PDB file of C-alpha atoms in Angstrom:
ATOM      1  CA  UNK A 918      40.078 -22.243  87.247  1.00 61.00           C
ATOM      2  CA  UNK A 919      41.996 -25.367  87.883  1.00 85.00           C
ATOM      3  CA  UNK A 920      45.216 -26.309  89.588  1.00 89.00           C
ATOM      4  CA  UNK A 921      46.545 -27.790  86.062  1.00 91.00           C
ATOM      5  CA  UNK A 922      46.520 -24.358  84.140  1.00 93.00           C
ATOM      6  CA  UNK A 923      48.835 -22.846  86.909  1.00 94.00           C
ATOM      7  CA  UNK A 924      50.963 -25.861  86.947  1.00 95.00           C
ATOM      8  CA  UNK A 925      51.321 -25.848  82.828  1.00 95.00           C
ATOM      9  CA  UNK A 926      52.020 -22.081  82.974  1.00 95.00           C
ATOM     10  CA  UNK A 927      54.788 -22.740  85.557  1.00 95.00           C
ATOM     11  CA  UNK A 928      56.342 -25.682  83.599  1.00 95.00           C
ATOM     12  CA  UNK A 929      56.374 -23.502  80.476  1.00 95.00           C
ATOM     13  CA  UNK A 930      57.977 -20.757  82.167  1.00 96.00           C
ATOM     14  CA  UNK A 931      60.770 -22.965  83.753  1.00 96.00           C
ATOM     15  CA  UNK A 932      61.530 -24.576  80.238  1.00 96.00           C
ATOM     16  CA  UNK A 933      62.039 -21.137  78.914  1.00 95.00           C
ATOM     17  CA  UNK A 934      64.256 -20.292  81.775  1.00 95.00           C
ATOM     18  CA  UNK A 935      66.302 -23.452  80.955  1.00 95.00           C
ATOM     19  CA  UNK A 936      66.609 -22.720  77.538  1.00 95.00           C
ATOM     20  CA  UNK A 937      67.739 -19.088  78.209  1.00 94.00           C
ATOM     21  CA  UNK A 938      70.147 -20.457  80.789  1.00 93.00           C
ATOM     22  CA  UNK A 939      71.982 -22.796  78.380  1.00 92.00           C
ATOM     23  CA  UNK A 940      71.797 -20.716  75.295  1.00 90.00           C
ATOM     24  CA  UNK A 941      72.735 -17.201  76.568  1.00 89.00           C
ATOM     25  CA  UNK A 942      76.025 -15.490  75.663  1.00 87.00           C
ATOM     26  CA  UNK A 943      75.514 -12.716  77.979  1.00 88.00           C
ATOM     27  CA  UNK A 944      76.071 -13.172  81.814  1.00 90.00           C
ATOM     28  CA  UNK A 945      73.452 -10.858  82.866  1.00 91.00           C
ATOM     29  CA  UNK A 946      70.962 -12.806  80.675  1.00 92.00           C
ATOM     30  CA  UNK A 947      71.850 -15.999  82.440  1.00 93.00           C
ATOM     31  CA  UNK A 948      71.070 -14.401  85.732  1.00 93.00           C
ATOM     32  CA  UNK A 949      67.742 -13.202  84.357  1.00 94.00           C
ATOM     33  CA  UNK A 950      66.966 -16.727  83.215  1.00 95.00           C
ATOM     34  CA  UNK A 951      67.695 -18.200  86.717  1.00 95.00           C
ATOM     35  CA  UNK A 952      65.167 -15.499  88.232  1.00 94.00           C
ATOM     36  CA  UNK A 953      62.524 -16.776  85.642  1.00 95.00           C
ATOM     37  CA  UNK A 954      63.180 -20.479  86.836  1.00 95.00           C
ATOM     38  CA  UNK A 955      62.806 -19.330  90.555  1.00 95.00           C
ATOM     39  CA  UNK A 956      59.601 -17.531  89.660  1.00 95.00           C
ATOM     40  CA  UNK A 957      58.189 -20.590  88.147  1.00 95.00           C
ATOM     41  CA  UNK A 958      58.973 -22.624  91.109  1.00 95.00           C
ATOM     42  CA  UNK A 959      57.275 -20.040  93.173  1.00 95.00           C
ATOM     43  CA  UNK A 960      54.190 -20.144  90.995  1.00 95.00           C
ATOM     44  CA  UNK A 961      54.063 -23.927  91.643  1.00 94.00           C
ATOM     45  CA  UNK A 962      54.368 -23.645  95.301  1.00 94.00           C
ATOM     46  CA  UNK A 963      51.537 -20.966  95.460  1.00 93.00           C
ATOM     47  CA  UNK A 964      49.384 -23.128  93.191  1.00 93.00           C
ATOM     48  CA  UNK A 965      49.688 -25.988  95.454  1.00 93.00           C
ATOM     49  CA  UNK A 966      49.158 -23.940  98.544  1.00 92.00           C
ATOM     50  CA  UNK A 967      45.989 -22.499  97.062  1.00 92.00           C
ATOM     51  CA  UNK A 968      44.398 -25.711  95.905  1.00 92.00           C
ATOM     52  CA  UNK A 969      45.713 -28.407  98.236  1.00 91.00           C
ATOM     53  CA  UNK A 970      46.430 -26.853 101.447  1.00 87.00           C
ATOM     54  CA  UNK A 971      44.149 -23.643 101.496  1.00 88.00           C
ATOM     55  CA  UNK A 972      44.002 -23.192 105.229  1.00 88.00           C
ATOM     56  CA  UNK A 973      47.540 -24.008 106.259  1.00 85.00           C
ATOM     57  CA  UNK A 974      49.235 -22.202 103.395  1.00 88.00           C
ATOM     58  CA  UNK A 975      52.707 -23.717 103.930  1.00 91.00           C
ATOM     59  CA  UNK A 976      53.311 -23.150 100.243  1.00 91.00           C
ATOM     60  CA  UNK A 977      53.034 -19.401 100.721  1.00 93.00           C
ATOM     61  CA  UNK A 978      55.595 -19.537 103.582  1.00 94.00           C
ATOM     62  CA  UNK A 979      58.038 -21.367 101.296  1.00 94.00           C
ATOM     63  CA  UNK A 980      57.399 -18.873  98.581  1.00 94.00           C
ATOM     64  CA  UNK A 981      58.476 -16.064 100.890  1.00 94.00           C
ATOM     65  CA  UNK A 982      61.587 -17.942 101.775  1.00 94.00           C
ATOM     66  CA  UNK A 983      62.393 -18.568  97.955  1.00 94.00           C
ATOM     67  CA  UNK A 984      61.874 -14.762  97.323  1.00 94.00           C
ATOM     68  CA  UNK A 985      64.445 -13.965  99.976  1.00 93.00           C
ATOM     69  CA  UNK A 986      66.975 -16.497  98.935  1.00 93.00           C
ATOM     70  CA  UNK A 987      66.494 -15.287  95.180  1.00 93.00           C
ATOM     71  CA  UNK A 988      67.188 -11.597  96.320  1.00 92.00           C
ATOM     72  CA  UNK A 989      70.369 -12.706  98.145  1.00 93.00           C
ATOM     73  CA  UNK A 990      71.320 -14.844  94.956  1.00 93.00           C
ATOM     74  CA  UNK A 991      70.921 -11.800  92.606  1.00 92.00           C
ATOM     75  CA  UNK A 992      73.060  -9.484  94.788  1.00 92.00           C
ATOM     76  CA  UNK A 993      75.891 -12.127  95.089  1.00 93.00           C
ATOM     77  CA  UNK A 994      75.522 -13.138  91.304  1.00 92.00           C
ATOM     78  CA  UNK A 995      75.919  -9.617  90.162  1.00 92.00           C
ATOM     79  CA  UNK A 996      78.795  -9.072  92.326  1.00 92.00           C
ATOM     80  CA  UNK A 997      80.443 -12.016  90.831  1.00 90.00           C
ATOM     81  CA  UNK A 998      79.700 -10.849  87.364  1.00 90.00           C
ATOM     82  CA  UNK A 999      81.102  -7.329  88.171  1.00 89.00           C
ATOM     83  CA  UNK A1000      84.364  -8.903  89.523  1.00 88.00           C
ATOM     84  CA  UNK A1001      84.787 -11.188  86.647  1.00 86.00           C
ATOM     85  CA  UNK A1002      84.176  -8.429  84.269  1.00 87.00           C
ATOM     86  CA  UNK A1003      86.895  -6.299  85.753  1.00 84.00           C
ATOM     87  CA  UNK A1004      89.362  -9.287  85.566  1.00 82.00           C
ATOM     88  CA  UNK A1005      88.426 -10.616  81.929  1.00 81.00           C
ATOM     89  CA  UNK A1006      87.117  -7.474  80.364  1.00 81.00           C
ATOM     90  CA  UNK A1007      84.150  -9.348  78.773  1.00 81.00           C
ATOM     91  CA  UNK A1008      80.566 -10.475  79.395  1.00 82.00           C
ATOM     92  CA  UNK A1009      80.804 -13.474  77.021  1.00 83.00           C
ATOM     93  CA  UNK A1010      79.927 -16.774  78.726  1.00 81.00           C
ATOM     94  CA  UNK A1011      82.059 -18.602  76.260  1.00 80.00           C
ATOM     95  CA  UNK A1012      85.238 -16.745  77.286  1.00 80.00           C
ATOM     96  CA  UNK A1013      84.909 -17.742  80.890  1.00 79.00           C
ATOM     97  CA  UNK A1014      86.923 -20.737  80.879  1.00 77.00           C
ATOM     98  CA  UNK A1015      88.942 -20.295  84.216  1.00 74.00           C
ATOM     99  CA  UNK A1016      87.546 -23.526  85.627  1.00 73.00           C
ATOM    100  CA  UNK A1017      87.380 -25.447  82.454  1.00 68.00           C
ATOM    101  CA  UNK A1018      90.568 -26.907  81.678  1.00 63.00           C
TER     102      UNK A1018
ATOM    103  CA  UNK B1013      30.012 -20.688  84.421  1.00 76.00           C
ATOM    104  CA  UNK B1014      29.263 -17.782  86.775  1.00 86.00           C
ATOM    105  CA  UNK B1015      30.418 -14.068  85.931  1.00 87.00           C
ATOM    106  CA  UNK B1016      33.122 -14.629  88.744  1.00 86.00           C
ATOM    107  CA  UNK B1017      34.623 -17.589  87.244  1.00 88.00           C
ATOM    108  CA  UNK B1018      34.636 -16.055  83.579  1.00 91.00           C
ATOM    109  CA  UNK B1019      36.400 -12.913  84.926  1.00 92.00           C
ATOM    110  CA  UNK B1020      39.052 -15.194  86.721  1.00 91.00           C
ATOM    111  CA  UNK B1021      39.509 -17.217  83.500  1.00 92.00           C
ATOM    112  CA  UNK B1022      39.963 -14.071  81.324  1.00 94.00           C
ATOM    113  CA  UNK B1023      42.411 -12.606  83.796  1.00 94.00           C
ATOM    114  CA  UNK B1024      44.223 -15.788  84.228  1.00 94.00           C
ATOM    115  CA  UNK B1025      44.617 -15.927  80.399  1.00 94.00           C
ATOM    116  CA  UNK B1026      45.767 -12.405  79.988  1.00 96.00           C
ATOM    117  CA  UNK B1027      48.401 -12.701  82.908  1.00 95.00           C
ATOM    118  CA  UNK B1028      49.501 -15.942  81.528  1.00 95.00           C
ATOM    119  CA  UNK B1029      50.005 -14.496  78.040  1.00 96.00           C
ATOM    120  CA  UNK B1030      51.802 -11.615  79.495  1.00 95.00           C
ATOM    121  CA  UNK B1031      54.089 -13.742  81.495  1.00 95.00           C
ATOM    122  CA  UNK B1032      55.050 -16.263  78.853  1.00 95.00           C
ATOM    123  CA  UNK B1033      55.458 -13.655  76.149  1.00 96.00           C
ATOM    124  CA  UNK B1034      57.625 -11.369  78.532  1.00 95.00           C
ATOM    125  CA  UNK B1035      59.636 -14.585  79.397  1.00 95.00           C
ATOM    126  CA  UNK B1036      60.337 -15.392  75.654  1.00 95.00           C
ATOM    127  CA  UNK B1037      61.212 -11.815  75.180  1.00 95.00           C
ATOM    128  CA  UNK B1038      63.645 -11.976  77.991  1.00 94.00           C
ATOM    129  CA  UNK B1039      65.313 -14.940  76.500  1.00 93.00           C
ATOM    130  CA  UNK B1040      65.285 -14.248  72.790  1.00 93.00           C
ATOM    131  CA  UNK B1041      65.560 -10.430  72.435  1.00 92.00           C
ATOM    132  CA  UNK B1042      68.991  -9.133  71.207  1.00 89.00           C
ATOM    133  CA  UNK B1043      68.903  -5.872  73.278  1.00 89.00           C
ATOM    134  CA  UNK B1044      69.566  -6.753  76.941  1.00 90.00           C
ATOM    135  CA  UNK B1045      67.991  -3.600  78.255  1.00 92.00           C
ATOM    136  CA  UNK B1046      64.760  -4.637  76.636  1.00 94.00           C
ATOM    137  CA  UNK B1047      65.201  -7.939  78.269  1.00 94.00           C
ATOM    138  CA  UNK B1048      65.682  -6.405  81.837  1.00 94.00           C
ATOM    139  CA  UNK B1049      62.431  -4.264  81.369  1.00 94.00           C
ATOM    140  CA  UNK B1050      60.411  -7.181  80.079  1.00 95.00           C
ATOM    141  CA  UNK B1051      61.825  -9.166  83.156  1.00 95.00           C
ATOM    142  CA  UNK B1052      60.147  -6.394  85.165  1.00 95.00           C
ATOM    143  CA  UNK B1053      56.919  -6.961  83.271  1.00 95.00           C
ATOM    144  CA  UNK B1054      57.072 -10.746  83.953  1.00 95.00           C
ATOM    145  CA  UNK B1055      57.412 -10.235  87.688  1.00 95.00           C
ATOM    146  CA  UNK B1056      54.411  -7.853  87.796  1.00 95.00           C
ATOM    147  CA  UNK B1057      52.317 -10.299  86.024  1.00 95.00           C
ATOM    148  CA  UNK B1058      53.346 -13.053  88.237  1.00 94.00           C
ATOM    149  CA  UNK B1059      52.309 -11.007  91.194  1.00 94.00           C
ATOM    150  CA  UNK B1060      48.912 -10.756  89.505  1.00 95.00           C
ATOM    151  CA  UNK B1061      48.804 -14.473  89.200  1.00 94.00           C
ATOM    152  CA  UNK B1062      49.619 -14.576  92.977  1.00 94.00           C
ATOM    153  CA  UNK B1063      46.598 -12.429  93.613  1.00 93.00           C
ATOM    154  CA  UNK B1064      44.415 -14.719  91.703  1.00 92.00           C
ATOM    155  CA  UNK B1065      45.583 -17.536  93.901  1.00 91.00           C
ATOM    156  CA  UNK B1066      44.198 -15.698  96.978  1.00 90.00           C
ATOM    157  CA  UNK B1067      47.893 -14.783  98.095  1.00 90.00           C
ATOM    158  CA  UNK B1068      47.924 -11.084  98.678  1.00 90.00           C
ATOM    159  CA  UNK B1069      50.902 -10.866 100.856  1.00 93.00           C
ATOM    160  CA  UNK B1070      53.273 -12.713  98.730  1.00 93.00           C
ATOM    161  CA  UNK B1071      52.088 -10.613  95.690  1.00 94.00           C
ATOM    162  CA  UNK B1072      52.994  -7.492  97.530  1.00 94.00           C
ATOM    163  CA  UNK B1073      56.400  -9.186  98.481  1.00 93.00           C
ATOM    164  CA  UNK B1074      56.774 -10.051  94.859  1.00 93.00           C
ATOM    165  CA  UNK B1075      56.359  -6.539  93.809  1.00 94.00           C
ATOM    166  CA  UNK B1076      58.554  -5.094  96.537  1.00 94.00           C
ATOM    167  CA  UNK B1077      61.425  -7.551  96.130  1.00 92.00           C
ATOM    168  CA  UNK B1078      61.433  -8.582  92.505  1.00 93.00           C
ATOM    169  CA  UNK B1079      60.136  -5.492  90.863  1.00 92.00           C
ATOM    170  CA  UNK B1080      61.581  -3.204  93.179  1.00 91.00           C
ATOM    171  CA  UNK B1081      64.945  -4.672  93.942  1.00 91.00           C
ATOM    172  CA  UNK B1082      66.000  -7.441  91.697  1.00 92.00           C
ATOM    173  CA  UNK B1083      65.058  -5.593  88.554  1.00 93.00           C
ATOM    174  CA  UNK B1084      66.695  -2.423  89.578  1.00 93.00           C
ATOM    175  CA  UNK B1085      69.649  -4.279  90.632  1.00 92.00           C
ATOM    176  CA  UNK B1086      69.782  -6.202  87.300  1.00 93.00           C
ATOM    177  CA  UNK B1087      69.566  -2.903  85.418  1.00 92.00           C
ATOM    178  CA  UNK B1088      72.522  -1.306  87.502  1.00 90.00           C
ATOM    179  CA  UNK B1089      74.426  -4.583  86.527  1.00 90.00           C
ATOM    180  CA  UNK B1090      73.702  -3.700  82.764  1.00 90.00           C
ATOM    181  CA  UNK B1091      74.677  -0.251  83.163  1.00 89.00           C
ATOM    182  CA  UNK B1092      77.952  -1.150  84.935  1.00 86.00           C
ATOM    183  CA  UNK B1093      78.914  -3.960  82.656  1.00 83.00           C
ATOM    184  CA  UNK B1094      77.225  -3.038  79.392  1.00 72.00           C
ATOM    185  CA  UNK B1095      79.909  -3.499  76.681  1.00 72.00           C
ATOM    186  CA  UNK B1096      79.258  -3.168  72.952  1.00 69.00           C
ATOM    187  CA  UNK B1097      80.597  -6.654  71.911  1.00 72.00           C
ATOM    188  CA  UNK B1098      80.191  -8.507  68.989  1.00 74.00           C
ATOM    189  CA  UNK B1099      80.115 -12.056  69.864  1.00 77.00           C
ATOM    190  CA  UNK B1100      82.295 -14.410  68.023  1.00 78.00           C
ATOM    191  CA  UNK B1101      80.012 -16.933  66.426  1.00 79.00           C
ATOM    192  CA  UNK B1102      80.495 -20.397  67.917  1.00 77.00           C
ATOM    193  CA  UNK B1103      81.037 -23.401  65.689  1.00 79.00           C
ATOM    194  CA  UNK B1104      78.134 -25.627  65.447  1.00 80.00           C
ATOM    195  CA  UNK B1105      76.020 -23.139  67.667  1.00 80.00           C
ATOM    196  CA  UNK B1106      72.861 -24.349  65.881  1.00 87.00           C
ATOM    197  CA  UNK B1107      73.541 -27.882  67.338  1.00 90.00           C
ATOM    198  CA  UNK B1108      73.306 -26.649  71.047  1.00 87.00           C
ATOM    199  CA  UNK B1109      70.369 -24.527  70.486  1.00 91.00           C
ATOM    200  CA  UNK B1110      68.402 -27.507  68.788  1.00 93.00           C
ATOM    201  CA  UNK B1111      69.518 -29.975  71.448  1.00 94.00           C
ATOM    202  CA  UNK B1112      68.590 -27.437  74.127  1.00 93.00           C
ATOM    203  CA  UNK B1113      65.285 -26.709  72.460  1.00 94.00           C
ATOM    204  CA  UNK B1114      64.546 -30.396  72.117  1.00 95.00           C
ATOM    205  CA  UNK B1115      65.392 -31.008  75.762  1.00 95.00           C
ATOM    206  CA  UNK B1116      63.156 -28.068  76.922  1.00 95.00           C
ATOM    207  CA  UNK B1117      60.112 -29.191  74.741  1.00 96.00           C
ATOM    208  CA  UNK B1118      60.632 -32.776  76.059  1.00 96.00           C
ATOM    209  CA  UNK B1119      60.710 -31.614  79.725  1.00 95.00           C
ATOM    210  CA  UNK B1120      57.789 -29.584  79.168  1.00 95.00           C
ATOM    211  CA  UNK B1121      55.715 -32.580  77.574  1.00 96.00           C
ATOM    212  CA  UNK B1122      56.940 -34.717  80.475  1.00 96.00           C
ATOM    213  CA  UNK B1123      55.703 -32.384  83.153  1.00 95.00           C
ATOM    214  CA  UNK B1124      52.458 -31.826  81.297  1.00 94.00           C
ATOM    215  CA  UNK B1125      51.861 -35.501  81.083  1.00 95.00           C
ATOM    216  CA  UNK B1126      52.612 -35.931  84.694  1.00 94.00           C
ATOM    217  CA  UNK B1127      50.349 -32.834  85.689  1.00 92.00           C
ATOM    218  CA  UNK B1128      47.401 -34.184  83.716  1.00 92.00           C
ATOM    219  CA  UNK B1129      47.626 -37.668  84.796  1.00 92.00           C
ATOM    220  CA  UNK B1130      48.032 -37.095  88.634  1.00 89.00           C
ATOM    221  CA  UNK B1131      44.981 -37.365  90.499  1.00 88.00           C
ATOM    222  CA  UNK B1132      45.320 -34.145  92.626  1.00 87.00           C
ATOM    223  CA  UNK B1133      43.796 -34.232  96.248  1.00 86.00           C
ATOM    224  CA  UNK B1134      41.938 -30.830  95.709  1.00 86.00           C
ATOM    225  CA  UNK B1135      40.983 -29.654  98.929  1.00 84.00           C
ATOM    226  CA  UNK B1136      37.331 -28.264  99.377  1.00 83.00           C
ATOM    227  CA  UNK B1137      38.070 -25.902 102.324  1.00 84.00           C
ATOM    228  CA  UNK B1138      37.586 -22.326 101.888  1.00 83.00           C
ATOM    229  CA  UNK B1139      40.990 -20.584 101.295  1.00 82.00           C
ATOM    230  CA  UNK B1140      41.953 -18.209 104.099  1.00 82.00           C
ATOM    231  CA  UNK B1141      42.174 -15.165 101.747  1.00 79.00           C
ATOM    232  CA  UNK B1142      43.204 -11.952 103.457  1.00 83.00           C
ATOM    233  CA  UNK B1143      43.805 -13.743 106.688  1.00 88.00           C
ATOM    234  CA  UNK B1144      46.927 -15.386 104.980  1.00 88.00           C
ATOM    235  CA  UNK B1145      49.204 -12.551 106.395  1.00 91.00           C
ATOM    236  CA  UNK B1146      48.409 -13.678 109.978  1.00 92.00           C
ATOM    237  CA  UNK B1147      48.813 -17.228 109.154  1.00 91.00           C
ATOM    238  CA  UNK B1148      51.976 -16.553 107.442  1.00 93.00           C
ATOM    239  CA  UNK B1149      53.264 -14.780 110.522  1.00 93.00           C
ATOM    240  CA  UNK B1150      52.123 -17.435 112.956  1.00 93.00           C
ATOM    241  CA  UNK B1151      54.040 -20.050 110.540  1.00 93.00           C
ATOM    242  CA  UNK B1152      57.201 -17.755 110.839  1.00 93.00           C
ATOM    243  CA  UNK B1153      57.287 -17.594 114.509  1.00 94.00           C
ATOM    244  CA  UNK B1154      56.240 -21.134 115.486  1.00 93.00           C
ATOM    245  CA  UNK B1155      57.055 -24.196 113.060  1.00 93.00           C
ATOM    246  CA  UNK B1156      59.340 -22.250 110.671  1.00 94.00           C
ATOM    247  CA  UNK B1157      61.250 -20.183 113.217  1.00 95.00           C
ATOM    248  CA  UNK B1158      64.715 -21.659 112.684  1.00 95.00           C
ATOM    249  CA  UNK B1159      64.561 -21.252 108.844  1.00 94.00           C
ATOM    250  CA  UNK B1160      63.221 -17.694 109.274  1.00 94.00           C
ATOM    251  CA  UNK B1161      66.391 -16.861 111.524  1.00 95.00           C
ATOM    252  CA  UNK B1162      68.631 -18.773 109.125  1.00 95.00           C
ATOM    253  CA  UNK B1163      67.347 -16.633 105.994  1.00 94.00           C
ATOM    254  CA  UNK B1164      68.127 -13.477 107.952  1.00 94.00           C
ATOM    255  CA  UNK B1165      71.544 -14.642 108.638  1.00 95.00           C
ATOM    256  CA  UNK B1166      71.876 -15.655 105.106  1.00 95.00           C
ATOM    257  CA  UNK B1167      70.811 -12.331 103.846  1.00 94.00           C
ATOM    258  CA  UNK B1168      73.353 -10.662 106.091  1.00 95.00           C
ATOM    259  CA  UNK B1169      76.027 -13.089 104.644  1.00 95.00           C
ATOM    260  CA  UNK B1170      74.856 -12.224 101.145  1.00 94.00           C
ATOM    261  CA  UNK B1171      75.102  -8.511 101.881  1.00 93.00           C
ATOM    262  CA  UNK B1172      78.664  -8.516 103.118  1.00 94.00           C
ATOM    263  CA  UNK B1173      79.790 -11.167 100.500  1.00 93.00           C
ATOM    264  CA  UNK B1174      78.465  -8.994  97.683  1.00 92.00           C
ATOM    265  CA  UNK B1175      80.131  -5.871  99.085  1.00 91.00           C
ATOM    266  CA  UNK B1176      83.492  -7.814  99.332  1.00 91.00           C
ATOM    267  CA  UNK B1177      83.206  -9.337  95.965  1.00 88.00           C
ATOM    268  CA  UNK B1178      82.418  -6.142  94.039  1.00 85.00           C
ATOM    269  CA  UNK B1179      84.329  -3.554  95.884  1.00 83.00           C
ATOM    270  CA  UNK B1180      87.533  -2.246  94.577  1.00 73.00           C
ATOM    271  CA  UNK B1181      90.758  -3.420  95.957  1.00 68.00           C
ATOM    272  CA  UNK B1182      92.230   0.109  96.554  1.00 62.00           C
ATOM    273  CA  UNK B1183      91.176   3.688  95.433  1.00 62.00           C
ATOM    274  CA  UNK B1184      94.221   5.350  93.769  1.00 61.00           C
ATOM    275  CA  UNK B1185      95.378   8.618  94.776  1.00 64.00           C
ATOM    276  CA  UNK B1186      95.435  10.864  91.667  1.00 63.00           C
ATOM    277  CA  UNK B1187      96.073  14.556  91.612  1.00 64.00           C
ATOM    278  CA  UNK B1188      93.296  16.391  89.814  1.00 67.00           C
ATOM    279  CA  UNK B1189      95.591  17.557  86.816  1.00 68.00           C
ATOM    280  CA  UNK B1190      97.757  14.488  85.783  1.00 64.00           C
ATOM    281  CA  UNK B1191      96.007  11.660  83.822  1.00 64.00           C
ATOM    282  CA  UNK B1192      95.409   8.238  85.499  1.00 62.00           C
ATOM    283  CA  UNK B1193      97.484   5.545  84.337  1.00 62.00           C
ATOM    284  CA  UNK B1194      95.954   2.719  82.267  1.00 61.00           C
ATOM    285  CA  UNK B1195      96.254   0.067  84.931  1.00 59.00           C
ATOM    286  CA  UNK B1196      94.187   1.948  87.494  1.00 59.00           C
ATOM    287  CA  UNK B1197      91.161   2.674  85.307  1.00 61.00           C
ATOM    288  CA  UNK B1198      88.225   0.443  85.755  1.00 59.00           C
ATOM    289  CA  UNK B1199      86.775  -1.263  82.669  1.00 58.00           C
ATOM    290  CA  UNK B1200      83.368  -0.007  83.553  1.00 57.00           C
ATOM    291  CA  UNK B1201      81.687   2.793  81.141  1.00 51.00           C
ATOM    292  CA  UNK B1202      82.496   6.048  83.003  1.00 49.00           C
ATOM    293  CA  UNK B1203      86.231   6.212  82.621  1.00 45.00           C
ATOM    294  CA  UNK B1204      86.774   9.107  84.935  1.00 49.00           C
ATOM    295  CA  UNK B1205      88.764   8.437  88.032  1.00 52.00           C
ATOM    296  CA  UNK B1206      87.523  10.172  91.126  1.00 52.00           C
ATOM    297  CA  UNK B1207      90.409  11.029  93.361  1.00 54.00           C
ATOM    298  CA  UNK B1208      90.007  10.161  97.004  1.00 52.00           C
ATOM    299  CA  UNK B1209      91.498  13.541  98.372  1.00 52.00           C
ATOM    300  CA  UNK B1210      90.289  16.900  97.414  1.00 49.00           C
ATOM    301  CA  UNK B1211      92.594  19.283  95.706  1.00 47.00           C
ATOM    302  CA  UNK B1212      93.558  21.442  98.503  1.00 46.00           C
ATOM    303  CA  UNK B1213      94.496  18.583 100.503  1.00 47.00           C
ATOM    304  CA  UNK B1214      96.580  17.137  97.743  1.00 45.00           C
ATOM    305  CA  UNK B1215      98.532  20.304  97.365  1.00 45.00           C
ATOM    306  CA  UNK B1216      99.393  20.571 101.004  1.00 42.00           C
TER     307      UNK B1216
END
């Protein structure tokens, strides 16, 4: 078992998350992609914590912080999605152009 | 290679396959409900990877927070917002997809190259293992005390903010018999309006 395996897994997960973030039409799927990217970052932190700092485990502390921030982000994001759905009656990302021009 | 290393490697391979396959399903599947359930699978296998990294506490927190809270929250969001909608095909959508795919593959190649070429200072100390919970607690109440308190304040702010953003502005008083006007109906799936007063109070 090596550090590089975990880092490569995290990199692949992050890239999949970016692809979904940019290409999704559904707003909920965009939120899911953001969660995937946050999980990739968490996996990176945990891998570094285990292999480079196995006694101090500062990385695990950071991962716990990221998990709590992600929970807050999901709650606020879904509230925004719900309220914008009430106003625009759609979940299509391409039709949310309030701030575009 | 000892037996333990072999078991670790096989477990890592299985969990990675589950994680990446589930993530691809989340992004590429058409049905969003399947995506949400696959997201729960991705979170679960991520917690397995954390256990493989000697972090039992964070694995438990991952299962509790992500699988228990975030997945359920997303499923509730899908149920509230789910609208059968035929997306209008965009002009030159393939161009954006190809460009994004190219950027993602390029980023992955860059990250792979930098990962493999960096001389990591692998520590030779024995990992703390199950004592990690105690160590995390010590960290929280000594050198990470301020971020810990700020995180609790942020969770409170997010709680109140989510309620304020998602609540209805007012609840209309509709007598049980008469139909509600179109303007007062919510766009969510169940189209029945629940009147805020009971029938006997409305009559009196």
